[in-house]
Amino acid sequence: MIGALATSAPLAFITGASSGIGQALALRCARAGYRLALVARRSEELQAWVDAQGWDAQRCRVYRADVADIDGIVQAGLNCLEQQGVPEVVVANAGISIGMDTAERDDLAVMARTFATNNTGMAATFHPFVAAMRARGSGRLVGIASVAAIRGLPGHGAYCASKAAVVAYCESLRGELRGSGVRVVTLLPGYVDTPLTRENRYAMPFLLSPEVFADRAFAAIEAGSSYRVIPWQMGVVAKLLRLLPNAWFDRLLAGRARKHRQGQGKPAS
């Protein structure tokens, strides 16, 4: 049952909307006339930001959920369907990035948490909407991956592996939905100035502001692009690194600063 908030304006459902890329995408979608369904663990903080934009419940609703909690994020999606209708766009943006060392027992839990958020959480975010989008014959499911998916980086095992899995998962889902009218869009950000990257201890070439990234991402989403690296320069760099022989690649990264492990810096999310 669709609630009274349903209007003719398209709806965007975005996770991880309390900061960074998610918040910038919410603003960009709002400028384009979308209604919003925004999801975050820090729902009070997100609601305060929504109120500051002057958006009422007809324009935007906030849902509290941790995407790593399958039941919680699925329920948020079901609540959105009931209260706002079927989204035109679902952006599975929520993610975490924490360094890890396989020799450390505690870091196995870090890897499990990373996959629960970045991978299972993505599938759980999409789940409530797939059947409804199929029935309608349109919609876009947007998975936020990373250029870190293209080649594994020392100390980034959990993050790189999870983002590579995002790319493969979205590719699989795209094949499953072929011919249904539902498009799967895989976005691979390079470095974007967000809480996720500010703890990094290494150079970040082609760093983008969240607003610039959001503009380019929105264009890719509207176009229904199946795969887009933003900015394109990072895509070129990543592909060149992919082509390097392993021995050269390993030598190039020798001594490179690694991402903070849990407890060493602020866990980015």
Tab-separated table of N, CA, C and O in Angstrom, residues 65-141:
chain	number	residue	atom	x	y	z
A	65	ALA	N	18.776	2.994	10.066
A	65	ALA	CA	19.157	1.594	9.834
A	65	ALA	C	20.662	1.501	9.691
A	65	ALA	O	21.310	2.418	9.184
A	66	ASP	N	21.203	0.391	10.150
A	66	ASP	CA	22.585	0.005	9.898
A	66	ASP	C	22.517	-1.052	8.805
A	66	ASP	O	21.881	-2.095	8.984
A	67	VAL	N	23.143	-0.796	7.649
A	67	VAL	CA	23.003	-1.738	6.529
A	67	VAL	C	23.597	-3.101	6.848
A	67	VAL	O	23.272	-4.094	6.181
A	68	ALA	N	24.473	-3.179	7.858
A	68	ALA	CA	25.033	-4.472	8.259
A	68	ALA	C	23.998	-5.329	8.989
A	68	ALA	O	24.190	-6.532	9.151
A	69	ASP	N	22.906	-4.707	9.432
A	69	ASP	CA	21.797	-5.416	10.066
A	69	ASP	C	20.768	-5.701	8.970
A	69	ASP	O	20.007	-4.813	8.575
A	70	ILE	N	20.740	-6.919	8.462
A	70	ILE	CA	19.888	-7.254	7.320
A	70	ILE	C	18.430	-6.925	7.596
A	70	ILE	O	17.760	-6.267	6.788
A	71	ASP	N	17.924	-7.362	8.734
A	71	ASP	CA	16.511	-7.113	9.035
A	71	ASP	C	16.224	-5.617	9.117
A	71	ASP	O	15.173	-5.151	8.662
A	72	GLY	N	17.172	-4.868	9.679
A	72	GLY	CA	16.961	-3.432	9.847
A	72	GLY	C	16.881	-2.693	8.526
A	72	GLY	O	15.983	-1.866	8.314
A	73	ILE	N	17.807	-2.957	7.611
A	73	ILE	CA	17.809	-2.223	6.343
A	73	ILE	C	16.672	-2.705	5.439
A	73	ILE	O	16.071	-1.900	4.702
A	74	VAL	N	16.348	-3.997	5.491
A	74	VAL	CA	15.199	-4.476	4.715
A	74	VAL	C	13.925	-3.803	5.198
A	74	VAL	O	13.081	-3.374	4.389
A	75	GLN	N	13.775	-3.675	6.514
A	75	GLN	CA	12.574	-3.020	7.052
A	75	GLN	C	12.514	-1.561	6.644
A	75	GLN	O	11.438	-1.039	6.326
A	76	ALA	N	13.671	-0.888	6.624
A	76	ALA	CA	13.695	0.507	6.164
A	76	ALA	C	13.202	0.603	4.726
A	76	ALA	O	12.437	1.518	4.371
A	77	GLY	N	13.626	-0.339	3.878
A	77	GLY	CA	13.157	-0.351	2.503
A	77	GLY	C	11.655	-0.600	2.407
A	77	GLY	O	10.952	0.057	1.628
A	78	LEU	N	11.155	-1.534	3.210
A	78	LEU	CA	9.714	-1.811	3.205
A	78	LEU	C	8.923	-0.602	3.695
A	78	LEU	O	7.856	-0.287	3.160
A	79	ASN	N	9.461	0.090	4.703
A	79	ASN	CA	8.794	1.300	5.200
A	79	ASN	C	8.750	2.374	4.111
A	79	ASN	O	7.755	3.093	3.969
A	80	CYS	N	9.829	2.483	3.364
A	80	CYS	CA	9.869	3.439	2.263
A	80	CYS	C	8.798	3.109	1.225
A	80	CYS	O	8.073	4.002	0.755
A	81	LEU	N	8.677	1.854	0.856
A	81	LEU	CA	7.671	1.448	-0.124
A	81	LEU	C	6.269	1.815	0.353
A	81	LEU	O	5.435	2.293	-0.431
A	82	GLU	N	6.010	1.599	1.631
A	82	GLU	CA	4.678	1.870	2.178
A	82	GLU	C	4.401	3.360	2.280
A	82	GLU	O	3.297	3.826	1.959
A	83	GLN	N	5.404	4.112	2.704
A	83	GLN	CA	5.176	5.526	3.015
A	83	GLN	C	5.421	6.460	1.837
A	83	GLN	O	4.814	7.538	1.762
A	84	GLN	N	6.310	6.059	0.907
A	84	GLN	CA	6.670	6.965	-0.171
A	84	GLN	C	6.509	6.390	-1.571
A	84	GLN	O	6.517	7.133	-2.541
A	85	GLY	N	6.392	5.081	-1.674
A	85	GLY	CA	6.239	4.472	-2.979
A	85	GLY	C	7.509	3.820	-3.477
A	85	GLY	O	8.496	3.695	-2.739
A	86	VAL	N	7.515	3.401	-4.723
A	86	VAL	CA	8.659	2.707	-5.316
A	86	VAL	C	9.671	3.735	-5.817
A	86	VAL	O	9.327	4.590	-6.638
A	87	PRO	N	10.915	3.676	-5.351
A	87	PRO	CA	11.913	4.638	-5.833
A	87	PRO	C	12.226	4.446	-7.312
A	87	PRO	O	12.098	3.347	-7.855
A	88	GLU	N	12.656	5.526	-7.932
A	88	GLU	CA	13.217	5.439	-9.274
A	88	GLU	C	14.694	5.064	-9.187
A	88	GLU	O	15.225	4.372	-10.056
A	89	VAL	N	15.343	5.526	-8.102
A	89	VAL	CA	16.774	5.289	-7.907
A	89	VAL	C	17.013	4.795	-6.485
A	89	VAL	O	16.491	5.375	-5.523
A	90	VAL	N	17.795	3.729	-6.350
A	90	VAL	CA	18.251	3.248	-5.037
A	90	VAL	C	19.775	3.265	-5.057
A	90	VAL	O	20.392	2.590	-5.895
A	91	VAL	N	20.372	4.026	-4.154
A	91	VAL	CA	21.828	4.146	-4.098
A	91	VAL	C	22.333	3.446	-2.839
A	91	VAL	O	22.089	3.911	-1.720
A	92	ALA	N	23.028	2.327	-3.019
A	92	ALA	CA	23.642	1.614	-1.900
A	92	ALA	C	25.029	2.204	-1.692
A	92	ALA	O	26.026	1.739	-2.248
A	93	ASN	N	25.068	3.253	-0.891
A	93	ASN	CA	26.284	4.037	-0.697
A	93	ASN	C	26.994	3.734	0.610
A	93	ASN	O	28.213	3.886	0.702
A	94	ALA	N	26.260	3.323	1.634
A	94	ALA	CA	26.866	3.126	2.956
A	94	ALA	C	28.021	2.138	2.877
A	94	ALA	O	27.909	1.082	2.255
A	95	GLY	N	29.132	2.502	3.498
A	95	GLY	CA	30.293	1.620	3.482
A	95	GLY	C	31.302	2.027	4.526
A	95	GLY	O	31.251	3.139	5.052
A	96	ILE	N	32.220	1.133	4.832
A	96	ILE	CA	33.285	1.419	5.785
A	96	ILE	C	34.629	1.032	5.179
A	96	ILE	O	34.706	0.208	4.264
A	97	SER	N	35.677	1.641	5.697
A	97	SER	CA	37.038	1.363	5.229
A	97	SER	C	37.977	1.407	6.427
A	97	SER	O	38.182	2.467	7.019
A	98	ILE	N	38.512	0.250	6.788
A	98	ILE	CA	39.431	0.133	7.922
A	98	ILE	C	40.595	-0.745	7.476
A	98	ILE	O	40.395	-1.782	6.829
A	99	GLY	N	41.808	-0.342	7.807
A	99	GLY	CA	42.967	-1.151	7.473
A	99	GLY	C	42.965	-2.468	8.231
A	99	GLY	O	42.338	-2.596	9.284
A	100	MET	N	43.678	-3.446	7.693
A	100	MET	CA	43.739	-4.734	8.398
A	100	MET	C	45.083	-5.402	8.152
A	100	MET	O	45.798	-5.092	7.197
A	101	ASP	N	45.428	-6.297	9.072
A	101	ASP	CA	46.632	-7.105	8.990
A	101	ASP	C	46.202	-8.531	9.297
A	101	ASP	O	45.750	-8.827	10.411
A	102	THR	N	46.320	-9.422	8.338
A	102	THR	CA	45.835	-10.790	8.499
A	102	THR	C	46.536	-11.516	9.637
A	102	THR	O	45.992	-12.485	10.197
A	103	ALA	N	47.728	-11.076	10.030
A	103	ALA	CA	48.440	-11.701	11.142
A	103	ALA	C	47.803	-11.384	12.494
A	103	ALA	O	48.100	-12.044	13.488
A	104	GLU	N	46.945	-10.362	12.528
A	104	GLU	CA	46.297	-9.954	13.768
A	104	GLU	C	44.910	-10.591	13.870
A	104	GLU	O	44.057	-10.377	13.006
A	105	ARG	N	44.685	-11.366	14.929
A	105	ARG	CA	43.418	-12.091	15.084
A	105	ARG	C	42.219	-11.150	15.082
A	105	ARG	O	41.188	-11.429	14.463
A	106	ASP	N	42.332	-10.014	15.748
A	106	ASP	CA	41.197	-9.087	15.831
A	106	ASP	C	40.785	-8.545	14.467
A	106	ASP	O	39.629	-8.161	14.268
A	107	ASP	N	41.729	-8.515	13.530
A	107	ASP	CA	41.418	-7.943	12.223
A	107	ASP	C	40.553	-8.856	11.362
A	107	ASP	O	39.988	-8.408	10.357
A	108	LEU	N	40.429	-10.123	11.746
A	108	LEU	CA	39.489	-10.991	11.035
A	108	LEU	C	38.063	-10.509	11.247
A	108	LEU	O	37.219	-10.573	10.345
A	109	ALA	N	37.807	-9.987	12.449
A	109	ALA	CA	36.485	-9.411	12.725
A	109	ALA	C	36.278	-8.134	11.918
A	109	ALA	O	35.158	-7.826	11.496
A	110	VAL	N	37.354	-7.392	11.693
A	110	VAL	CA	37.272	-6.187	10.856
A	110	VAL	C	36.857	-6.572	9.442
A	110	VAL	O	36.007	-5.913	8.822
A	111	MET	N	37.460	-7.644	8.929
A	111	MET	CA	37.108	-8.085	7.577
A	111	MET	C	35.649	-8.523	7.508
A	111	MET	O	34.928	-8.172	6.556
A	112	ALA	N	35.195	-9.257	8.513
A	112	ALA	CA	33.804	-9.714	8.531
A	112	ALA	C	32.850	-8.521	8.580
A	112	ALA	O	31.833	-8.494	7.877
A	113	ARG	N	33.193	-7.536	9.388
A	113	ARG	CA	32.357	-6.340	9.500
A	113	ARG	C	32.331	-5.565	8.180
A	113	ARG	O	31.294	-5.055	7.760
A	114	THR	N	33.486	-5.490	7.518
A	114	THR	CA	33.571	-4.765	6.249
A	114	THR	C	32.688	-5.416	5.198
A	114	THR	O	31.932	-4.743	4.483
A	115	PHE	N	32.743	-6.744	5.106
A	115	PHE	CA	31.909	-7.437	4.122
A	115	PHE	C	30.428	-7.355	4.487
A	115	PHE	O	29.576	-7.239	3.601
A	116	ALA	N	30.118	-7.409	5.774
A	116	ALA	CA	28.715	-7.301	6.198
A	116	ALA	C	28.129	-5.953	5.789
A	116	ALA	O	26.958	-5.861	5.387
A	117	THR	N	28.939	-4.901	5.866
A	117	THR	CA	28.465	-3.564	5.520
A	117	THR	C	28.517	-3.320	4.016
A	117	THR	O	27.522	-2.922	3.404
A	118	ASN	N	29.679	-3.557	3.416
A	118	ASN	CA	29.894	-3.153	2.025
A	118	ASN	C	29.272	-4.099	1.006
A	118	ASN	O	29.009	-3.686	-0.124
A	119	ASN	N	29.028	-5.346	1.402
A	119	ASN	CA	28.543	-6.333	0.427
A	119	ASN	C	27.162	-6.876	0.770
A	119	ASN	O	26.210	-6.643	0.026
A	120	THR	N	27.049	-7.574	1.897
A	120	THR	CA	25.724	-8.059	2.280
A	120	THR	C	24.770	-6.892	2.466
A	120	THR	O	23.596	-6.960	2.094
A	121	GLY	N	25.288	-5.798	3.030
A	121	GLY	CA	24.458	-4.608	3.221
A	121	GLY	C	23.946	-4.036	1.917
A	121	GLY	O	22.833	-3.501	1.851
A	122	MET	N	24.750	-4.130	0.862
A	122	MET	CA	24.302	-3.645	-0.446
A	122	MET	C	23.157	-4.506	-0.983
A	122	MET	O	22.135	-3.983	-1.450
A	123	ALA	N	23.319	-5.816	-0.927
A	123	ALA	CA	22.267	-6.708	-1.404
A	123	ALA	C	20.980	-6.512	-0.599
A	123	ALA	O	19.872	-6.508	-1.159
A	124	ALA	N	21.128	-6.327	0.719
A	124	ALA	CA	19.955	-6.116	1.569
A	124	ALA	C	19.294	-4.775	1.283
A	124	ALA	O	18.068	-4.638	1.417
A	125	THR	N	20.087	-3.781	0.882
A	125	THR	CA	19.526	-2.480	0.501
A	125	THR	C	18.683	-2.606	-0.755
A	125	THR	O	17.581	-2.042	-0.854
A	126	PHE	N	19.170	-3.346	-1.742
A	126	PHE	CA	18.448	-3.508	-3.004
A	126	PHE	C	17.212	-4.404	-2.862
A	126	PHE	O	16.205	-4.208	-3.563
A	127	HIS	N	17.316	-5.406	-1.988
A	127	HIS	CA	16.316	-6.484	-1.927
A	127	HIS	C	14.861	-6.013	-1.915
A	127	HIS	O	14.050	-6.513	-2.711
A	128	PRO	N	14.464	-5.071	-1.054
A	128	PRO	CA	13.032	-4.742	-0.983
A	128	PRO	C	12.469	-4.144	-2.266
A	128	PRO	O	11.242	-4.144	-2.463
A	129	PHE	N	13.342	-3.640	-3.144
A	129	PHE	CA	12.877	-2.873	-4.294
A	129	PHE	C	12.908	-3.642	-5.614
A	129	PHE	O	12.309	-3.194	-6.591
A	130	VAL	N	13.587	-4.770	-5.659
A	130	VAL	CA	13.782	-5.460	-6.937
A	130	VAL	C	12.451	-5.898	-7.547
A	130	VAL	O	12.170	-5.619	-8.726
A	131	ALA	N	11.623	-6.559	-6.774
A	131	ALA	CA	10.355	-7.055	-7.327
A	131	ALA	C	9.457	-5.906	-7.764
A	131	ALA	O	8.825	-5.975	-8.832
A	132	ALA	N	9.396	-4.841	-6.969
A	132	ALA	CA	8.534	-3.702	-7.304
A	132	ALA	C	9.029	-2.979	-8.553
A	132	ALA	O	8.230	-2.554	-9.398
A	133	MET	N	10.348	-2.836	-8.689
A	133	MET	CA	10.894	-2.197	-9.890
A	133	MET	C	10.648	-3.063	-11.120
A	133	MET	O	10.315	-2.551	-12.197
A	134	ARG	N	10.831	-4.372	-10.966
A	134	ARG	CA	10.563	-5.296	-12.080
A	134	ARG	C	9.107	-5.173	-12.529
A	134	ARG	O	8.803	-5.118	-13.727
A	135	ALA	N	8.195	-5.152	-11.563
A	135	ALA	CA	6.777	-5.079	-11.887
A	135	ALA	C	6.444	-3.779	-12.609
A	135	ALA	O	5.598	-3.762	-13.517
A	136	ARG	N	7.111	-2.703	-12.211
A	136	ARG	CA	6.881	-1.408	-12.856
A	136	ARG	C	7.578	-1.321	-14.211
A	136	ARG	O	7.174	-0.581	-15.096
A	137	GLY	N	8.693	-2.061	-14.345
A	137	GLY	CA	9.443	-2.063	-15.597
A	137	GLY	C	10.459	-0.958	-15.714
A	137	GLY	O	10.929	-0.658	-16.819
A	138	SER	N	10.869	-0.370	-14.561
A	138	SER	CA	11.884	0.687	-14.598
A	138	SER	C	12.511	0.857	-13.224
A	138	SER	O	11.960	0.431	-12.208
A	139	GLY	N	13.670	1.513	-13.208
A	139	GLY	CA	14.377	1.801	-11.966
A	139	GLY	C	15.868	1.633	-12.150
A	139	GLY	O	16.318	1.016	-13.121
A	140	ARG	N	16.616	2.203	-11.217
A	140	ARG	CA	18.070	2.093	-11.253
A	140	ARG	C	18.579	1.720	-9.872
A	140	ARG	O	18.265	2.397	-8.885
A	141	LEU	N	19.343	0.648	-9.820
A	141	LEU	CA	20.004	0.198	-8.596
A	141	LEU	C	21.471	0.571	-8.725
A	141	LEU	O	22.157	0.111	-9.639
